[in-house]
XYZ file of C-alpha atoms in Angstrom:
430
model
C -21.751 -8.026 126.416
C -21.334 -8.064 122.648
C -20.187 -4.865 120.962
C -21.660 -4.437 117.502
C -20.327 -1.965 114.977
C -22.771 -0.046 112.837
C -23.094 -1.294 109.243
C -21.411 1.865 107.959
C -18.459 1.492 110.320
C -18.130 -2.194 109.451
C -18.097 -1.258 105.778
C -15.394 1.373 106.260
C -13.177 -0.922 108.336
C -13.520 -3.797 105.877
C -12.865 -1.469 102.946
C -9.677 -0.159 104.546
C -8.513 -3.661 105.437
C -9.222 -4.907 101.919
C -6.728 -2.392 100.518
C -3.877 -3.915 102.514
C -1.307 -6.027 100.721
C -1.160 -9.427 102.409
C 2.244 -10.570 101.206
C 5.061 -11.676 103.510
C 7.664 -12.641 100.902
C 10.781 -10.446 101.369
C 11.961 -11.374 97.876
C 9.120 -9.311 96.459
C 10.178 -6.297 98.487
C 13.817 -6.761 97.525
C 12.895 -6.862 93.835
C 10.907 -3.647 94.219
C 13.805 -1.894 95.922
C 16.206 -2.986 93.190
C 13.898 -1.705 90.465
C 13.053 1.534 92.191
C 14.250 4.594 90.268
C 16.177 6.636 92.807
C 16.118 10.402 92.269
C 17.996 12.773 94.569
C 15.530 15.643 94.120
C 12.655 13.411 95.179
C 14.308 11.080 97.677
C 16.694 13.350 99.606
C 14.513 13.175 102.774
C 15.383 9.490 103.056
C 19.097 10.323 102.902
C 18.536 12.884 105.647
C 16.810 10.254 107.794
C 19.708 7.858 107.249
C 22.108 10.525 108.534
C 19.904 11.103 111.593
C 19.780 7.365 112.289
C 23.544 6.950 111.894
C 24.234 9.857 114.255
C 21.777 8.516 116.826
C 23.220 5.010 116.717
C 26.764 6.345 117.044
C 26.092 8.329 120.229
C 24.046 5.585 121.871
C 26.142 3.634 124.417
C 24.307 0.361 123.814
C 26.230 -2.668 122.586
C 26.984 -2.874 118.886
C 24.938 -6.065 118.604
C 21.859 -4.224 119.852
C 22.365 -1.542 117.208
C 22.782 -4.175 114.505
C 19.604 -5.810 115.758
C 17.669 -2.531 115.410
C 18.937 -1.994 111.875
C 18.148 -5.597 110.960
C 14.595 -5.405 112.282
C 13.927 -2.186 110.394
C 15.447 -3.521 107.163
C 13.417 -6.717 107.376
C 10.242 -4.710 107.937
C 11.027 -2.655 104.826
C 11.502 -5.732 102.657
C 8.354 -7.571 103.742
C 5.517 -6.105 101.643
C 2.933 -6.352 104.420
C 5.006 -4.451 106.973
C 6.639 -2.050 104.515
C 3.302 -0.395 103.798
C 3.306 0.811 107.414
C 7.013 1.091 108.234
C 8.050 3.145 105.212
C 5.523 5.979 105.719
C 6.342 5.943 109.453
C 10.102 6.301 108.891
C 10.138 10.040 109.801
C 8.449 9.141 113.091
C 11.078 6.486 113.814
C 13.780 9.052 113.036
C 12.270 11.437 115.572
C 11.994 8.764 118.270
C 15.562 7.497 117.954
C 16.983 11.044 117.909
C 14.912 12.006 120.955
C 16.139 8.973 122.886
C 19.790 9.228 121.866
C 20.111 12.985 122.458
C 20.760 12.375 126.153
C 24.026 10.632 125.245
C 25.557 13.526 123.289
C 28.805 14.488 125.069
C 28.446 17.666 127.129
C 31.429 19.319 125.460
C 29.561 19.293 122.146
C 26.297 20.651 123.530
C 25.330 24.324 123.221
C 24.686 26.801 126.013
C 21.365 26.440 127.873
C 19.281 29.608 127.671
C 17.503 30.395 130.938
C 16.151 33.934 130.576
C 15.421 34.127 126.841
C 11.901 32.661 126.908
C 10.495 34.579 129.902
C 11.992 37.773 128.489
C 10.475 37.173 125.054
C 7.086 36.405 126.564
C 7.121 39.582 128.640
C 8.215 41.712 125.684
C 5.902 40.193 123.067
C 2.779 39.290 125.027
C 2.968 40.910 128.460
C 2.845 39.118 131.798
C -0.922 38.929 132.146
C -1.860 36.489 129.369
C -0.719 33.311 131.063
C -1.870 34.582 134.434
C -5.441 35.139 133.273
C -5.690 31.543 132.070
C -4.013 29.959 135.097
C -4.896 32.176 138.052
C -6.383 29.484 140.288
C -5.547 25.853 141.023
C -7.613 23.014 142.428
C -7.616 19.205 142.157
C -10.414 19.482 139.598
C -8.404 21.876 137.422
C -5.314 19.708 137.911
C -7.128 16.714 136.417
C -8.682 18.923 133.740
C -5.208 20.045 132.668
C -3.759 16.543 132.928
C -6.272 14.934 130.538
C -5.049 16.664 127.337
C -1.405 16.975 128.386
C -0.786 13.589 129.950
C -3.347 11.309 128.273
C -4.854 12.562 125.004
C -1.502 13.886 123.769
C -0.046 10.370 123.655
C -3.158 8.620 122.328
C -4.146 11.346 119.847
C -1.689 10.529 117.018
C -2.788 6.879 116.985
C -6.445 7.902 116.940
C -5.897 10.313 114.045
C -3.928 7.689 112.099
C -6.673 5.092 112.609
C -9.373 7.596 111.657
C -7.548 8.588 108.472
C -6.901 4.939 107.618
C -10.581 4.026 107.847
C -12.453 7.132 106.710
C -10.158 9.258 104.538
C -9.146 8.752 100.883
C -6.196 6.421 100.264
C -2.971 8.332 100.617
C -3.967 10.551 103.535
C -2.231 8.353 106.089
C 1.111 8.624 104.294
C 0.957 12.417 104.375
C -0.018 12.298 108.045
C 3.019 10.159 108.856
C 5.349 12.508 106.981
C 3.957 15.764 108.380
C 3.702 14.478 111.945
C 7.095 12.786 111.844
C 9.051 15.702 110.406
C 7.291 18.151 112.738
C 8.571 16.256 115.766
C 11.963 15.481 114.243
C 12.698 19.120 113.425
C 11.234 20.184 116.769
C 13.631 17.925 118.680
C 16.552 19.147 116.562
C 15.683 22.737 117.515
C 15.469 21.728 121.176
C 18.938 20.150 120.965
C 20.531 23.085 119.121
C 18.684 25.805 121.069
C 18.033 24.389 124.567
C 15.842 26.611 126.736
C 14.813 26.212 130.358
C 11.065 25.694 130.898
C 9.000 27.565 133.517
C 9.529 24.938 136.205
C 13.265 25.742 136.128
C 12.600 29.416 136.859
C 10.372 28.368 139.744
C 12.904 25.935 141.168
C 16.242 27.577 140.410
C 15.512 31.170 139.476
C 17.657 32.587 136.687
C 20.943 30.972 137.668
C 22.803 29.289 134.777
C 21.697 25.750 133.998
C 23.883 22.776 133.193
C 23.319 19.377 131.616
C 23.871 17.606 134.917
C 20.540 18.897 136.193
C 17.515 16.622 136.033
C 14.126 17.511 134.668
C 10.983 18.119 136.674
C 7.341 17.025 136.338
C 6.217 20.577 137.132
C 2.504 20.695 137.805
C 2.193 17.010 136.917
C 3.612 16.237 140.364
C 0.163 17.156 141.698
C -1.316 14.445 139.469
C 1.026 11.897 141.053
C -0.156 13.098 144.459
C -3.828 12.844 143.487
C -3.538 9.289 142.156
C -0.913 8.144 144.638
C 1.725 7.302 142.037
C 5.180 8.407 141.022
C 5.047 7.892 137.258
C 5.308 11.488 136.060
C 8.012 12.321 138.579
C 10.167 9.422 137.349
C 9.441 10.093 133.672
C 10.171 13.815 133.605
C 13.051 13.673 136.070
C 14.911 11.366 133.679
C 13.686 12.955 130.437
C 16.206 12.775 127.545
C 15.636 16.464 126.710
C 14.948 18.290 130.003
C 15.605 21.710 128.451
C 13.346 21.267 125.437
C 10.794 23.961 126.180
C 11.073 25.623 122.764
C 9.196 24.783 120.635
C 6.331 23.036 122.402
C 5.726 19.736 120.623
C 2.593 19.259 122.721
C 1.239 22.357 120.993
C 2.653 21.274 117.640
C 1.150 17.785 117.753
C -2.297 18.969 118.826
C -2.285 21.652 116.131
C -1.242 19.137 113.475
C -4.002 16.761 114.564
C -6.596 19.527 114.388
C -5.385 20.655 110.952
C -5.593 17.163 109.454
C -8.963 16.369 111.004
C -10.363 19.771 110.002
C -9.182 19.229 106.441
C -10.612 15.751 105.966
C -13.562 15.940 108.392
C -14.501 19.634 108.613
C -17.790 19.142 110.466
C -15.921 18.596 113.726
C -13.733 21.708 113.598
C -15.167 23.192 116.781
C -14.380 20.003 118.691
C -10.826 19.687 117.302
C -9.804 23.261 118.026
C -11.440 23.244 121.440
C -9.090 20.408 122.326
C -6.112 22.382 120.979
C -6.821 25.421 123.141
C -7.590 23.149 126.089
C -4.107 21.685 125.761
C -2.561 25.133 125.265
C -4.057 26.265 128.560
C -2.835 23.154 130.371
C 0.807 23.811 129.454
C 1.105 27.433 130.454
C 2.293 29.058 133.638
C 1.060 31.931 135.743
C 3.689 34.642 135.375
C 2.426 37.063 138.034
C 2.218 34.373 140.717
C 5.266 32.452 139.579
C 6.561 31.748 143.063
C 3.132 31.131 144.608
C 0.807 28.168 144.231
C -1.177 29.743 141.396
C 0.458 28.001 138.427
C -0.340 25.148 136.116
C 1.740 22.432 134.597
C 4.634 24.867 134.044
C 6.186 23.038 131.104
C 5.932 25.812 128.514
C 5.730 29.541 128.064
C 3.240 31.059 125.660
C 6.017 31.727 123.145
C 6.718 27.971 123.088
C 3.114 27.242 122.152
C 3.149 29.823 119.373
C 6.360 28.338 117.976
C 5.041 24.766 118.134
C 1.747 25.697 116.497
C 3.513 27.699 113.788
C 5.840 24.795 113.008
C 2.835 22.478 112.700
C 1.084 24.886 110.322
C 4.213 25.195 108.197
C 4.542 21.433 107.747
C 0.823 20.897 107.197
C 0.608 23.448 104.389
C 3.898 22.243 102.929
C 2.447 18.764 102.481
C -1.005 20.064 101.586
C 0.516 21.782 98.560
C 1.978 18.420 97.491
C -1.224 16.437 97.855
C -3.098 15.389 94.718
C -6.532 16.870 94.092
C -8.251 13.846 95.620
C -6.629 14.658 98.964
C -6.444 18.426 98.641
C -10.216 18.602 98.140
C -11.512 15.436 99.873
C -14.971 16.838 100.625
C -15.684 16.947 96.875
C -15.880 13.152 96.861
C -19.344 11.651 96.742
C -20.171 10.860 100.381
C -16.509 10.045 100.960
C -16.898 6.642 99.274
C -13.588 5.390 97.948
C -13.289 1.639 98.300
C -11.454 1.480 94.971
C -8.968 4.044 93.750
C -7.072 4.810 90.584
C -3.431 5.904 90.820
C -2.951 9.482 91.933
C -1.322 11.905 89.496
C 1.599 12.838 91.726
C 5.216 11.738 92.090
C 5.591 10.924 95.757
C 8.827 8.974 95.936
C 9.272 5.486 97.286
C 5.811 5.234 98.777
C 3.692 5.689 95.652
C 1.662 2.528 95.204
C -2.104 2.399 95.656
C -1.909 -1.279 96.571
C -2.520 -0.950 100.289
C -4.490 0.907 102.918
C -1.916 3.675 103.230
C -2.482 4.643 99.644
C 1.171 5.554 99.259
C 2.630 3.066 101.739
C 5.187 0.479 100.723
C 7.378 0.141 97.674
C 6.212 0.453 94.082
C 4.784 -2.816 92.808
C 6.320 -3.116 89.331
C 6.825 -6.824 88.890
C 5.058 -8.101 85.770
C 3.951 -11.301 87.465
C 2.449 -9.256 90.281
C 0.612 -7.119 87.744
C -0.883 -10.140 86.009
C -1.895 -11.643 89.350
C -3.529 -8.403 90.459
C -5.336 -8.053 87.135
C -6.731 -11.562 87.476
C -7.723 -10.913 91.070
C -9.463 -7.672 90.162
C -11.316 -9.279 87.277
C -12.590 -12.144 89.431
C -13.563 -9.848 92.308
C -15.467 -7.342 90.173
C -16.271 -8.733 86.686
C -18.451 -5.755 85.756
C -15.515 -3.362 85.971
C -12.672 -5.644 84.886
C -12.407 -3.953 81.530
C -11.837 -0.533 83.095
C -10.049 -1.387 86.353
C -6.300 -1.652 86.201
C -3.392 -2.612 88.370
C -2.430 -0.070 90.990
C 1.000 0.446 89.473
C 1.995 3.674 87.823
C 3.946 4.165 84.610
C 4.710 7.519 83.055
C 4.748 7.643 79.279
C 6.953 10.077 77.336
C 3.902 12.291 76.931
C 3.468 12.563 80.671
C 0.338 10.390 80.792
C 0.048 8.150 83.811
C -1.086 4.651 82.900
C -1.954 1.908 85.382
C -0.109 -1.389 85.280
C 2.637 -0.223 82.930
C 0.457 -0.603 79.811
C 0.357 1.872 76.944
C -2.432 4.438 77.188
C -5.508 4.260 75.006
C -5.015 7.247 72.748
C -8.676 7.293 71.818
C -9.737 7.774 75.419
C -9.747 11.001 77.380
C -6.214 10.622 78.752
C -6.017 14.283 79.624
C -8.514 13.838 82.439
C -6.829 13.560 85.819
C -7.351 10.238 87.613
C -9.666 10.491 90.580
C -11.110 8.410 93.353
C -13.699 6.011 91.979
C -16.610 5.107 94.288
C -17.214 1.400 94.596
C -20.547 0.183 93.324
C -21.095 -1.872 96.466
C -21.229 1.196 98.721
């Protein structure tokens, strides 16, 4: 059976793919790095990520050659223009992943005390014992599967879906902000879990309120019922050997789903009801029945309600932090004419290393500032669209002393309306 995409979807996919930079010469990337104007105020997050990576590599017990291999692969991906447009915006995500994995190797003598009673006490004081119980009073195989779908399936596929959706349908630049917001949300969340380890509900069910220690293994909680339903042992093995077994607070399941809903609601507001229904579906699946804690009436038992509130709040904080730093074209995307943006002028915003409009990420990759590249791109643009060659410029940005952004490093036309902010330009073929 042949699967055919609709003409509109084909157009969007081809438009997104056409914005990618197909260049595999690492010398080009090296030249861009050498010419990049480093500024501490703008680029300090990259220094922070380097510190996180160095710490993670130091505590990992793997052989030094394996660590060198990881660094070499990442460096090579940064220097190759084609891969750098994806790897550079995803660097915060890589920082989160390597810290999450390596945290299990931190020596016990340097780890903080594990808090067992703080979360249940806070939930009882702030929200009362009935909230979680109302949502999770009964269990059944049907409800088990219903809770498993968002927690054990959609949670892991959701970030990739959102990234693909933003890449194809949103204005150029949205994907870079998604990578930063999502990556730093999880990175900071894991850091909090390491500094402030708290026992999840399954620990209270299994051990009571006795002090916990780092020699204890994790638990799949209610996901063990999913293993029983499908006749597997995947969740039991995964959660038993989890790198951060006492990472209940904050809930990154709640944080990730909230971040996904915020981004999708911002760029595609017509589906808000669907996005937020999924968020509350996942919230329900993570909670525990407090009144029947030692009976069978509980759900996945991985988080208390206070964990969900903390995770959602952290997601909101990072979303609005980056929203305030988005250019107008991304801050008000629904103002675009039918969302058509096959071509784009440079955005009037300093965004650090990833500021070129050359590729599908909008901001992904290093600045393209080589004069030969500019001439090549100008010739390519003129041949591809002769009718607009006189007004279309290279995707490189140069700031003049007067603060005017000019494409391609050329002097601005003082007779033109240079005070008007660059905006997304619909392509005439759409």
